[in-house]
Short mmCIF file of C-alpha atoms and ligand atoms in Angstrom, two decimals:
data_model
loop_
_atom_site.label_atom_id
_atom_site.label_comp_id
_atom_site.label_asym_id
_atom_site.label_seq_id
_atom_site.Cartn_x
_atom_site.Cartn_y
_atom_site.Cartn_z
CA MET K 1 -27.60 13.09 19.60
CA ALA K 2 -24.10 12.56 20.93
CA LEU K 3 -21.50 11.36 18.47
CA ARG K 4 -21.01 7.65 19.00
CA PHE K 5 -19.19 4.77 17.40
CA PHE K 6 -19.15 1.00 17.76
CA ASN K 7 -15.93 0.11 19.54
CA THR K 8 -14.68 -3.36 18.56
CA TYR K 9 -12.82 -3.58 21.87
CA SER K 10 -15.96 -3.33 24.03
CA ARG K 11 -18.37 -4.53 21.31
CA LYS K 12 -20.56 -1.59 22.29
CA LEU K 13 -21.66 1.76 20.93
CA GLU K 14 -19.74 4.37 22.90
CA ASN K 15 -19.96 8.14 22.97
CA PHE K 16 -16.93 9.64 21.36
CA ALA K 17 -14.71 12.17 23.11
CA PRO K 18 -11.09 12.95 22.26
CA ARG K 19 -8.49 11.68 24.73
CA ASP K 20 -7.68 15.20 25.87
CA PRO K 21 -10.86 16.56 27.46
CA GLY K 22 -11.92 19.84 25.91
CA SER K 23 -9.61 19.42 22.93
CA ARG K 24 -10.93 19.30 19.37
CA ASN K 25 -7.92 17.35 18.14
CA VAL K 26 -8.46 13.76 17.06
CA SER K 27 -5.71 11.35 16.04
CA ILE K 28 -6.53 8.48 13.70
CA TYR K 29 -4.32 5.63 12.55
CA THR K 30 -5.40 3.57 9.57
CA CYS K 31 -3.66 0.48 8.25
CA GLY K 32 -2.73 1.19 4.66
CA PRO K 33 -1.96 -0.92 1.62
CA THR K 34 0.62 -3.65 1.28
CA VAL K 35 2.22 -2.57 -1.97
CA TYR K 36 2.88 -5.89 -3.70
CA SER K 37 0.11 -5.35 -6.27
CA ARG K 38 -2.50 -2.78 -7.12
CA ALA K 39 -5.09 -2.43 -4.36
CA HIS K 40 -8.55 -3.81 -5.20
CA ILE K 41 -11.88 -2.11 -4.58
CA GLY K 42 -12.35 -4.21 -1.42
CA ASN K 43 -9.37 -2.40 0.08
CA PHE K 44 -10.94 0.86 -1.01
CA ARG K 45 -14.11 0.09 0.87
CA ALA K 46 -11.99 0.33 4.02
CA TYR K 47 -10.36 3.58 2.88
CA ILE K 48 -13.70 5.11 1.88
CA PHE K 49 -15.14 4.29 5.30
CA GLU K 50 -12.11 5.97 6.92
CA ASP K 51 -12.59 8.97 4.65
CA LEU K 52 -16.23 9.22 5.73
CA LEU K 53 -15.15 9.02 9.37
CA GLN K 54 -12.58 11.80 8.98
CA ARG K 55 -14.90 14.08 7.03
CA HIS K 56 -17.76 13.65 9.48
CA LEU K 57 -15.50 14.41 12.44
CA GLU K 58 -14.38 17.53 10.58
CA LEU K 59 -17.99 18.51 9.91
CA ARG K 60 -18.48 18.30 13.67
CA GLY K 61 -15.61 20.72 14.22
CA TYR K 62 -12.80 18.31 15.09
CA LYS K 63 -9.30 18.73 13.76
CA VAL K 64 -8.21 15.33 12.51
CA HIS K 65 -4.60 14.19 12.30
CA ARG K 66 -4.58 10.98 10.33
CA VAL K 67 -1.73 8.63 9.56
CA MET K 68 -1.91 5.82 7.03
CA ASN K 69 1.07 3.52 6.73
CA ILE K 70 2.41 1.88 3.62
CA THR K 71 3.55 -1.71 4.16
CA ASP K 72 6.46 -1.93 1.75
CA VAL K 73 8.27 -4.87 3.30
CA ASP K 74 6.69 -8.23 4.15
CA ASP K 75 6.68 -11.77 2.74
CA LYS K 76 4.61 -10.81 -0.31
CA THR K 77 6.61 -7.75 -1.34
CA ILE K 78 9.88 -9.67 -0.93
CA ARG K 79 8.56 -12.58 -2.99
CA GLY K 80 7.35 -10.16 -5.68
CA ALA K 81 10.69 -8.36 -5.89
CA CYS K 82 12.52 -11.67 -6.04
CA ASP K 83 10.28 -13.03 -8.84
CA ALA K 84 10.64 -9.78 -10.80
CA LYS K 85 14.41 -9.79 -10.15
CA VAL K 86 14.43 -6.17 -9.03
CA SER K 87 15.18 -4.43 -5.75
CA LEU K 88 12.42 -4.21 -3.16
CA SER K 89 12.01 -0.45 -3.58
CA LYS K 90 11.92 -0.69 -7.35
CA PHE K 91 9.27 -3.38 -7.08
CA THR K 92 6.99 -1.51 -4.63
CA GLU K 93 7.31 2.01 -6.10
CA PRO K 94 4.78 1.63 -8.99
CA PHE K 95 2.20 0.15 -6.59
CA LYS K 96 2.66 3.08 -4.21
CA GLN K 97 2.09 5.50 -7.09
CA ALA K 98 -0.94 3.53 -8.28
CA PHE K 99 -2.38 3.72 -4.79
CA PHE K 100 -2.07 7.52 -4.69
CA GLU K 101 -3.64 7.74 -8.14
CA ASP K 102 -6.55 5.57 -7.03
CA ILE K 103 -7.30 7.51 -3.86
CA LYS K 104 -7.35 10.68 -5.95
CA THR K 105 -9.80 9.10 -8.38
CA LEU K 106 -12.06 8.15 -5.46
CA ARG K 107 -11.69 11.60 -3.87
CA ILE K 108 -10.36 10.08 -0.67
CA LYS K 109 -8.70 12.75 1.44
CA ARG K 110 -4.99 12.21 1.75
CA ALA K 111 -3.78 11.32 5.23
CA ASP K 112 -1.49 13.87 6.86
CA GLU K 113 1.31 11.33 6.73
CA PHE K 114 1.99 8.15 4.77
CA PRO K 115 4.95 6.59 6.56
CA ALA K 116 6.64 3.67 4.82
CA ALA K 117 7.84 0.74 6.88
CA THR K 118 11.25 0.66 5.19
CA ASP K 119 12.06 4.24 6.22
CA GLN K 120 15.18 3.95 8.43
CA ARG K 121 13.57 6.22 11.06
CA TYR K 122 10.85 3.66 11.65
CA ILE K 123 13.13 0.64 11.36
CA ASP K 124 15.17 2.21 14.19
CA ARG K 125 12.01 2.67 16.23
CA MET K 126 10.92 -0.94 15.60
CA ILE K 127 14.33 -2.17 16.81
CA GLU K 128 14.10 0.08 19.85
CA MET K 129 10.61 -1.20 20.74
CA ILE K 130 11.64 -4.83 20.31
CA GLY K 131 14.59 -4.16 22.64
CA VAL K 132 12.22 -2.83 25.32
CA LEU K 133 9.87 -5.81 24.92
CA ILE K 134 12.76 -8.25 25.37
CA ALA K 135 13.99 -6.35 28.43
CA ARG K 136 10.52 -6.64 29.94
CA GLY K 137 10.25 -10.35 29.30
CA LEU K 138 7.60 -9.82 26.61
CA GLY K 139 9.90 -10.78 23.77
CA TYR K 140 12.50 -13.51 23.26
CA GLN K 141 14.88 -14.68 20.59
CA ALA K 142 14.24 -18.27 19.56
CA GLU K 143 16.66 -20.83 18.18
CA ASP K 144 15.79 -19.85 14.61
CA LYS K 145 17.24 -16.40 15.54
CA SER K 146 13.89 -14.71 15.03
CA VAL K 147 12.43 -12.66 17.87
CA TYR K 148 8.89 -13.43 19.06
CA PHE K 149 6.31 -11.78 21.29
CA ARG K 150 5.48 -13.91 24.36
CA ILE K 151 1.69 -13.71 24.40
CA ASN K 152 1.34 -15.53 27.74
CA LYS K 153 3.06 -12.60 29.43
CA PHE K 154 0.48 -10.11 28.19
CA PRO K 155 -2.76 -10.84 30.06
CA ASN K 156 -4.91 -8.69 27.79
CA TYR K 157 -3.91 -10.61 24.65
CA GLY K 158 -7.11 -11.67 22.88
CA LYS K 159 -9.31 -8.93 24.37
CA LEU K 160 -9.82 -7.08 21.09
CA ALA K 161 -10.77 -10.18 19.12
CA HIS K 162 -12.63 -11.64 22.14
CA PHE K 163 -10.47 -14.63 21.62
CA ASP K 164 -9.91 -17.46 24.09
CA LEU K 165 -6.23 -18.38 24.11
CA THR K 166 -6.93 -21.91 25.30
CA GLN K 167 -8.67 -22.50 21.97
CA LEU K 168 -5.53 -21.45 20.20
CA GLN K 169 -3.60 -24.09 22.13
CA SER K 170 -6.10 -26.86 21.51
CA THR K 171 -6.68 -26.58 17.76
CA GLY K 172 -3.41 -28.32 16.93
CA ARG K 173 -3.70 -26.93 13.43
CA VAL K 174 -0.12 -25.71 13.35
CA LYS K 175 2.54 -28.27 14.02
CA HIS K 176 4.67 -27.16 16.93
CA ASP K 177 7.91 -28.50 15.54
CA GLU K 178 7.65 -26.25 12.49
CA TYR K 179 8.31 -23.39 14.83
CA ASP K 180 10.85 -22.61 17.46
CA LYS K 181 8.30 -20.64 19.39
CA GLU K 182 7.34 -21.20 23.01
CA HIS K 183 3.64 -20.85 22.24
CA ILE K 184 1.84 -21.45 19.01
CA GLY K 185 0.30 -17.98 19.17
CA ASP K 186 3.59 -16.12 19.69
CA PHE K 187 4.11 -13.84 16.71
CA ALA K 188 7.29 -12.59 15.06
CA LEU K 189 8.65 -9.18 16.01
CA TRP K 190 11.85 -9.63 14.03
CA LYS K 191 12.33 -12.24 11.34
CA ALA K 192 15.86 -13.56 11.00
CA TRP K 193 17.27 -13.25 7.48
CA ASP K 194 17.13 -16.30 5.27
CA GLU K 195 18.08 -16.92 1.66
CA GLU K 196 14.65 -16.11 0.32
CA ASP K 197 15.05 -12.55 1.61
CA GLY K 198 17.86 -11.89 -0.89
CA ASP K 199 19.33 -8.46 -0.27
CA VAL K 200 16.45 -7.31 1.93
CA GLY K 201 17.51 -6.95 5.56
CA TRP K 202 18.66 -4.61 8.30
CA GLU K 203 21.24 -5.09 11.01
CA SER K 204 19.89 -5.41 14.55
CA PRO K 205 21.12 -6.56 18.00
CA TRP K 206 19.61 -9.97 17.07
CA GLY K 207 21.36 -10.22 13.76
CA ARG K 208 20.37 -9.36 10.22
CA GLY K 209 16.67 -9.57 9.52
CA ARG K 210 13.49 -7.64 8.95
CA PRO K 211 10.53 -6.52 11.03
CA GLY K 212 7.28 -8.44 11.41
CA TRP K 213 4.21 -6.74 9.94
CA HIS K 214 2.62 -5.97 13.32
CA ILE K 215 5.58 -4.13 14.84
CA GLU K 216 5.71 -1.92 11.73
CA CYS K 217 2.33 -0.43 12.59
CA SER K 218 3.04 -0.11 16.33
CA ALA K 219 6.25 1.77 15.59
CA MET K 220 4.82 4.12 12.95
CA ALA K 221 1.64 4.80 14.92
CA THR K 222 3.38 5.70 18.17
CA ALA K 223 6.20 7.59 16.42
CA LEU K 224 3.79 9.90 14.64
CA LEU K 225 0.75 10.05 16.91
CA GLY K 226 2.19 9.42 20.37
CA ASP K 227 1.53 6.67 22.91
CA ARG K 228 -2.23 7.18 22.99
CA ILE K 229 -4.36 7.37 19.86
CA ASP K 230 -8.02 8.30 19.63
CA ILE K 231 -9.19 6.02 16.83
CA HIS K 232 -7.61 3.11 14.97
CA CYS K 233 -9.34 1.65 11.91
CA GLY K 234 -9.08 -1.17 9.41
CA GLY K 235 -11.12 -3.96 7.88
CA VAL K 236 -12.44 -6.75 10.12
CA ASP K 237 -9.72 -9.09 8.82
CA ASN K 238 -7.20 -6.84 10.59
CA ILE K 239 -8.66 -7.47 14.06
CA PHE K 240 -6.80 -10.70 14.63
CA PRO K 241 -3.92 -11.09 14.76
CA HIS K 242 -2.76 -7.73 13.41
CA HIS K 243 -4.51 -5.24 15.69
CA GLU K 244 -4.42 -7.58 18.67
CA ALA K 245 -0.65 -7.74 18.22
CA GLU K 246 -0.39 -3.96 17.80
CA ILE K 247 -2.04 -3.51 21.20
CA ALA K 248 0.24 -6.07 22.88
CA GLN K 249 3.42 -4.52 21.46
CA SER K 250 2.50 -0.85 21.94
CA GLU K 251 1.09 -1.25 25.44
CA GLY K 252 3.94 -3.61 26.31
CA VAL K 253 6.36 -0.78 25.57
CA THR K 254 4.47 2.32 26.78
CA GLY K 255 2.35 0.87 29.60
CA LYS K 256 -0.50 3.13 28.40
CA GLN K 257 -3.77 2.40 26.67
CA PHE K 258 -2.77 2.43 22.99
CA VAL K 259 -6.13 3.20 21.38
CA ARG K 260 -9.40 4.57 22.75
CA MET K 261 -11.67 3.31 20.01
CA TRP K 262 -11.25 0.56 17.45
CA LEU K 263 -13.43 0.83 14.34
CA HIS K 264 -13.55 -1.95 11.75
CA CYS K 265 -15.46 -2.12 8.50
CA ALA K 266 -17.11 -5.24 7.13
CA HIS K 267 -15.90 -6.69 3.86
CA LEU K 268 -16.74 -5.96 0.30
CA LEU K 269 -18.03 -9.25 -1.07
CA VAL K 270 -18.34 -10.83 -4.49
CA ASP K 271 -20.98 -13.55 -4.67
CA GLY K 272 -20.98 -13.74 -0.89
CA GLN K 273 -17.22 -14.13 -0.56
CA LYS K 274 -14.63 -11.59 0.56
CA MET K 275 -13.09 -9.79 -2.39
CA SER K 276 -9.42 -10.67 -2.16
CA LYS K 277 -6.29 -11.15 -4.16
CA SER K 278 -5.96 -14.77 -3.11
CA LEU K 279 -9.45 -15.75 -4.30
CA GLY K 280 -8.90 -13.93 -7.58
CA ASN K 281 -12.39 -12.39 -7.42
CA PHE K 282 -11.24 -8.81 -7.38
CA TYR K 283 -11.47 -5.65 -9.45
CA THR K 284 -9.06 -2.75 -9.36
CA ILE K 285 -10.13 0.86 -9.83
CA PRO K 286 -8.87 0.90 -13.46
CA ASP K 287 -10.91 -2.29 -14.09
CA VAL K 288 -14.09 -0.45 -13.10
CA LEU K 289 -13.13 2.76 -14.94
CA THR K 290 -12.58 0.73 -18.09
CA LYS K 291 -16.20 -0.38 -17.89
CA GLY K 292 -17.16 3.28 -18.29
CA TYR K 293 -17.77 4.16 -14.65
CA THR K 294 -16.27 7.19 -12.97
CA GLY K 295 -14.40 7.65 -9.72
CA ARG K 296 -17.32 9.36 -8.02
CA GLU K 297 -19.63 6.51 -9.05
CA ILE K 298 -17.29 4.00 -7.43
CA ARG K 299 -17.06 6.28 -4.40
CA TYR K 300 -20.85 6.30 -4.13
CA ALA K 301 -21.15 2.52 -4.58
CA LEU K 302 -18.58 1.83 -1.86
CA MET K 303 -19.94 4.38 0.59
CA ARG K 304 -23.67 3.89 0.41
CA VAL K 305 -23.99 0.99 2.87
CA HIS K 306 -23.28 1.18 6.61
CA TYR K 307 -19.63 0.33 7.19
CA ARG K 308 -20.41 -2.58 9.55
CA VAL K 309 -22.68 -4.31 7.04
CA PRO K 310 -21.07 -6.51 4.38
CA LEU K 311 -21.53 -5.00 0.94
CA ASN K 312 -21.93 -7.11 -2.17
CA PHE K 313 -20.23 -5.71 -5.26
CA THR K 314 -22.32 -6.01 -8.44
CA TRP K 315 -22.48 -4.19 -11.77
CA GLU K 316 -26.14 -3.62 -11.01
CA GLY K 317 -24.97 -1.75 -7.90
CA MET K 318 -22.70 0.40 -10.08
CA LYS K 319 -25.65 1.24 -12.32
CA GLU K 320 -27.68 2.21 -9.28
CA ALA K 321 -24.84 4.43 -8.11
CA ARG K 322 -24.89 6.19 -11.49
CA GLU K 323 -28.65 6.67 -11.31
CA SER K 324 -28.55 7.97 -7.75
CA LEU K 325 -25.85 10.50 -8.59
CA GLY K 326 -27.81 11.49 -11.68
CA ARG K 327 -30.79 12.27 -9.46
CA ILE K 328 -28.60 14.41 -7.23
CA ASP K 329 -27.14 16.24 -10.26
CA ASP K 330 -30.58 16.95 -11.72
CA TRP K 331 -31.88 18.15 -8.37
CA LEU K 332 -28.96 20.55 -7.89
CA GLN K 333 -29.42 21.89 -11.37
CA ARG K 334 -33.10 22.57 -10.76
CA LEU K 335 -32.41 24.20 -7.40
CA ARG K 336 -29.76 26.43 -8.96
CA GLU K 337 -32.10 27.58 -11.66
CA ILE K 338 -34.70 28.53 -9.06
CA ALA K 339 -32.31 29.98 -6.49
CA GLY K 340 -30.69 32.30 -9.02
CA ASP K 341 -29.19 35.32 -7.24
CA GLU K 342 -30.61 34.27 -3.89
CA LEU K 343 -27.82 31.77 -3.52
CA ASP K 344 -25.13 34.37 -2.89
CA LYS K 345 -27.34 36.40 -0.60
CA SER K 346 -28.70 33.70 1.60
CA LYS K 347 -27.00 32.93 4.86
CA ILE K 348 -26.11 29.43 5.94
CA ASP K 349 -29.17 28.17 7.71
CA ASN K 350 -28.41 25.33 10.08
CA HIS K 351 -32.08 24.45 10.44
CA PHE K 352 -32.03 22.79 7.05
CA GLY K 353 -31.68 19.05 7.21
CA HIS K 354 -29.99 18.39 10.55
CA GLU K 355 -31.20 14.77 10.15
CA PHE K 356 -28.28 14.06 7.82
CA GLY K 357 -25.60 14.86 10.42
CA ASP K 358 -27.65 13.22 13.18
CA ALA K 359 -27.63 9.95 11.22
CA LEU K 360 -23.86 10.11 10.80
CA ASP K 361 -23.43 10.90 14.50
CA ASP K 362 -25.04 7.52 15.11
CA ASP K 363 -22.06 5.33 14.21
CA LEU K 364 -21.80 6.80 10.69
CA ASN K 365 -25.22 5.60 9.61
CA ILE K 366 -24.75 6.59 5.97
CA SER K 367 -27.75 4.56 4.78
CA ALA K 368 -30.03 6.65 6.97
CA ALA K 369 -28.23 9.87 5.98
CA LEU K 370 -28.64 9.12 2.26
CA GLY K 371 -32.22 8.02 2.90
CA PHE K 372 -32.86 11.49 4.27
CA LEU K 373 -31.11 13.13 1.31
CA PHE K 374 -33.26 11.26 -1.22
CA GLU K 375 -36.43 11.92 0.75
CA THR K 376 -35.51 15.62 0.63
CA ILE K 377 -34.90 15.39 -3.11
CA ARG K 378 -38.30 13.74 -3.61
CA GLU K 379 -40.14 16.34 -1.58
CA THR K 380 -38.40 19.40 -3.00
CA ASN K 381 -38.77 18.06 -6.55
CA ARG K 382 -42.47 17.65 -5.92
CA ALA K 383 -42.63 21.25 -4.71
CA MET K 384 -40.66 22.42 -7.76
CA ASP K 385 -43.01 20.50 -10.07
CA ARG K 386 -45.86 22.54 -8.62
CA ASN K 387 -43.87 25.80 -8.69
CA LYS K 388 -44.13 25.84 -4.93
CA LEU K 389 -40.47 26.23 -4.02
CA ASP K 390 -39.28 29.82 -3.67
CA ALA K 391 -35.78 31.06 -4.42
CA ALA K 392 -34.80 31.49 -0.77
CA THR K 393 -35.78 27.92 0.09
CA ALA K 394 -33.92 26.60 -2.95
CA ALA K 395 -30.85 28.58 -1.86
CA GLY K 396 -31.23 27.19 1.67
CA TRP K 397 -31.19 23.62 0.39
CA LEU K 398 -28.20 24.40 -1.82
CA ASN K 399 -26.29 25.75 1.15
CA TRP K 400 -27.21 22.62 3.05
CA TRP K 401 -25.99 20.54 0.15
CA ASN K 402 -22.66 22.39 0.08
CA ARG K 403 -22.21 21.53 3.74
CA ILE K 404 -23.06 17.84 3.44
CA ASN K 405 -21.08 17.55 0.23
CA GLU K 406 -17.98 18.31 2.32
CA VAL K 407 -18.62 14.83 3.72
CA LEU K 408 -19.98 13.07 0.64
CA ASP K 409 -17.90 14.70 -2.09
CA PHE K 410 -20.40 13.47 -4.67
CA GLU K 411 -20.81 16.55 -6.81
CA SER K 412 -20.01 16.07 -10.45
CA GLY K 413 -17.88 19.18 -10.72
CA THR K 414 -19.04 19.54 -14.28
CA ARG K 415 -21.82 21.36 -16.07
CA HIS K 416 -24.58 19.87 -18.13
CA PHE K 417 -25.72 20.79 -21.57
CA TRP K 418 -29.35 20.33 -22.46
CA PHE K 419 -30.65 19.39 -25.86
CA ARG K 420 -34.36 19.96 -25.84
CA PRO K 421 -36.73 19.99 -28.76
CA LEU K 422 -37.52 23.56 -29.87
CA GLU K 423 -34.76 24.94 -27.75
CA VAL K 424 -31.33 26.24 -28.61
CA THR K 425 -28.42 24.38 -27.09
CA ARG K 426 -27.78 25.96 -23.75
CA SER K 427 -24.66 25.91 -21.70
CA PHE K 428 -24.70 26.87 -18.02
CA ASP K 429 -21.10 27.85 -17.87
CA SER K 430 -19.35 29.37 -20.83
CA SER K 431 -15.92 28.39 -19.47
CA ASP K 432 -16.96 24.75 -19.81
CA ALA K 433 -17.51 24.81 -23.54
CA LEU K 434 -19.11 22.01 -25.47
CA PRO K 435 -16.85 20.89 -28.34
CA GLU K 436 -18.42 21.31 -31.73
CA GLU K 437 -18.14 17.63 -32.58
CA VAL K 438 -19.98 16.69 -29.38
CA SER K 439 -22.62 19.32 -29.98
CA LYS K 440 -23.22 17.99 -33.49
CA LEU K 441 -23.57 14.38 -32.29
CA ALA K 442 -25.92 15.44 -29.49
CA GLU K 443 -28.07 17.42 -31.89
CA GLU K 444 -28.24 14.44 -34.26
CA ARG K 445 -29.12 12.18 -31.37
CA MET K 446 -31.95 14.43 -30.29
CA GLN K 447 -33.31 14.34 -33.83
CA ALA K 448 -32.95 10.54 -33.95
CA ARG K 449 -34.94 10.23 -30.74
CA LEU K 450 -37.65 12.53 -32.04
CA ALA K 451 -37.85 10.30 -35.09
CA LYS K 452 -37.94 7.27 -32.75
CA ASP K 453 -34.83 5.87 -34.44
CA PHE K 454 -33.50 4.31 -31.24
CA ARG K 455 -30.84 2.21 -32.91
CA LYS K 456 -29.25 5.34 -34.33
CA SER K 457 -29.69 7.14 -31.03
CA ASP K 458 -27.86 4.31 -29.23
CA GLU K 459 -25.04 4.43 -31.74
CA LEU K 460 -24.71 8.15 -31.24
CA ARG K 461 -24.66 7.66 -27.49
CA ASP K 462 -21.73 5.25 -27.92
CA GLN K 463 -19.90 7.77 -30.07
CA LEU K 464 -20.44 10.46 -27.44
CA ASN K 465 -19.24 8.04 -24.78
CA ALA K 466 -16.08 7.35 -26.73
CA LEU K 467 -15.38 11.09 -26.72
CA GLY K 468 -15.80 11.19 -22.92
CA TRP K 469 -19.33 12.60 -22.82
CA GLU K 470 -22.39 11.03 -21.30
CA ALA K 471 -25.86 11.37 -22.84
CA ARG K 472 -28.83 10.88 -20.57
CA ASP K 473 -32.49 11.16 -21.45
CA THR K 474 -34.60 12.89 -18.85
CA LYS K 475 -38.13 14.14 -18.94
CA ASP K 476 -36.69 17.60 -19.59
CA GLY K 477 -34.79 16.44 -22.64
CA GLN K 478 -31.37 15.06 -23.44
CA LYS K 479 -28.62 15.99 -21.01
CA ILE K 480 -24.98 15.93 -22.07
CA THR K 481 -22.36 15.79 -19.35
CA ARG K 482 -18.61 15.50 -19.45
CA ARG K 483 -17.66 12.29 -17.68
CA VAL K 484 -15.52 12.88 -14.59
CA GLY K 485 -12.68 10.67 -13.45
CA VAL K 486 -11.98 9.11 -16.81
P1 LIG S 501 -4.01 -5.18 2.89
O1 LIG S 501 -3.38 -4.43 1.75
O2 LIG S 501 -4.40 -6.58 2.55
O3 LIG S 501 -3.17 -5.10 4.15
O4 LIG S 501 -5.40 -4.46 3.23
C1 LIG S 501 -5.54 -3.08 3.39
C2 LIG S 501 -6.88 -2.75 4.04
O5 LIG S 501 -7.99 -3.22 3.24
C3 LIG S 501 -7.07 -3.39 5.41
O6 LIG S 501 -7.68 -2.45 6.26
C4 LIG S 501 -7.99 -4.57 5.12
O7 LIG S 501 -8.73 -4.92 6.26
C5 LIG S 501 -8.88 -3.98 4.04
N1 LIG S 501 -9.53 -5.00 3.18
C6 LIG S 501 -8.96 -6.03 2.50
N2 LIG S 501 -9.89 -6.72 1.78
C7 LIG S 501 -11.08 -6.11 2.00
C8 LIG S 501 -12.44 -6.33 1.55
N3 LIG S 501 -12.75 -7.30 0.69
N4 LIG S 501 -13.41 -5.50 2.02
C9 LIG S 501 -13.11 -4.49 2.87
N5 LIG S 501 -11.86 -4.22 3.32
C10 LIG S 501 -10.86 -5.01 2.90
ZN1 LIG S 502 -1.53 -2.02 10.55
#
């Protein structure tokens, strides 16, 4: 099947091809965090979807150049700095660092570039673009000294959001006299300085001020990726006005089609409502880690549902993520035991499990791809139960796993230690030693379970947990695993 994605602009599934025919280079721009607080896991749903997109394109042999901006100047960051009585950069810096920490925890590939809006290079570009828009009649300075985009002069305005401008005029929700704009939908390109901005501001031909959020992205995207970009992503809340405005500004300056394909992910919900800072119904990554979950478990929970389907966040869902990953871990362990030396010898066999990649080709249908993975696990486990899976086949599936794990990045990266009745403690990797204290607790726990003293066994599990080790009871005995990402 051809690789295809749902393009928000056309509202259709379209076959994907890079803008330069024959080229394997793909440019992607993704709207990054506004660093006025720590990002919540809703934001990370968007970043995980973008990570899946990049990794799948790479699996298909494309070379991806991805840019993710950091919005480090806007109303919220200025207000935050002012309340904290520190400079803007001092205020945003810890949130930038926290963001990089969190993407590492979730194994999200770093973008090639993370431009920050306050970088003078991009401020210069924003000013240059605004100058061109004014010269073309697409921008104007109003009485309040701010500069606005004249949406009536850009006939395609509203095409991305499939928005009827006459509706915008008729709602009357925003009082006209609060604004000095010609049209209620005109948006700020340059906001004139006022007292609330404190020492935040840059000189421009229109006086001291700061850029609007939308022009920040247009400037950084075109500066780093050129006038035409293959794919632009974000959450659905970015469609209007942010991405609509990005199109108007960028195309208003370059006269070229800004983006070939627009991909937007649905929201992460809590009790049916969007997870957001303003509703206060959010969790950060450290919040979820504190509950004992790991980065890869959060990664799984945020990735497992198709990106265009709203995903409800629940603790039950986190438990399911843990169980699903546990099944993958156990399966890999079994395959490795059977494959033995075959693993190194066997060649990569592309006939194994093409269904996984096919599902992702179809607009990143991860639910179908994971469905295939778990069906494979079920079938191969059944064969292993009956001693019907030979070493070469086990090695073939492991090679397949290594390939798809380039996309999923779900592997635990840690070894397990089994505690089985009548069996000596066994480690699969001597470099990953089991501390004596942990070994002693695990041994005691195995004895407690044999004696059916479940209260004691639960206590011992908690003690192991506190030391950073997870105890799981499987039909093959007790499995002790170092927790990752904590
Ligand atoms: P912000 O920091 O608010 O500009 O958002 C950064 C990214 O996270 C944008 O792509 C948003 O669309 C996305 N986003 C915000 N909230 C959610 C949510 N609850 N679910 C999914 N994506 C979200
Ligand atoms: Zn943006």
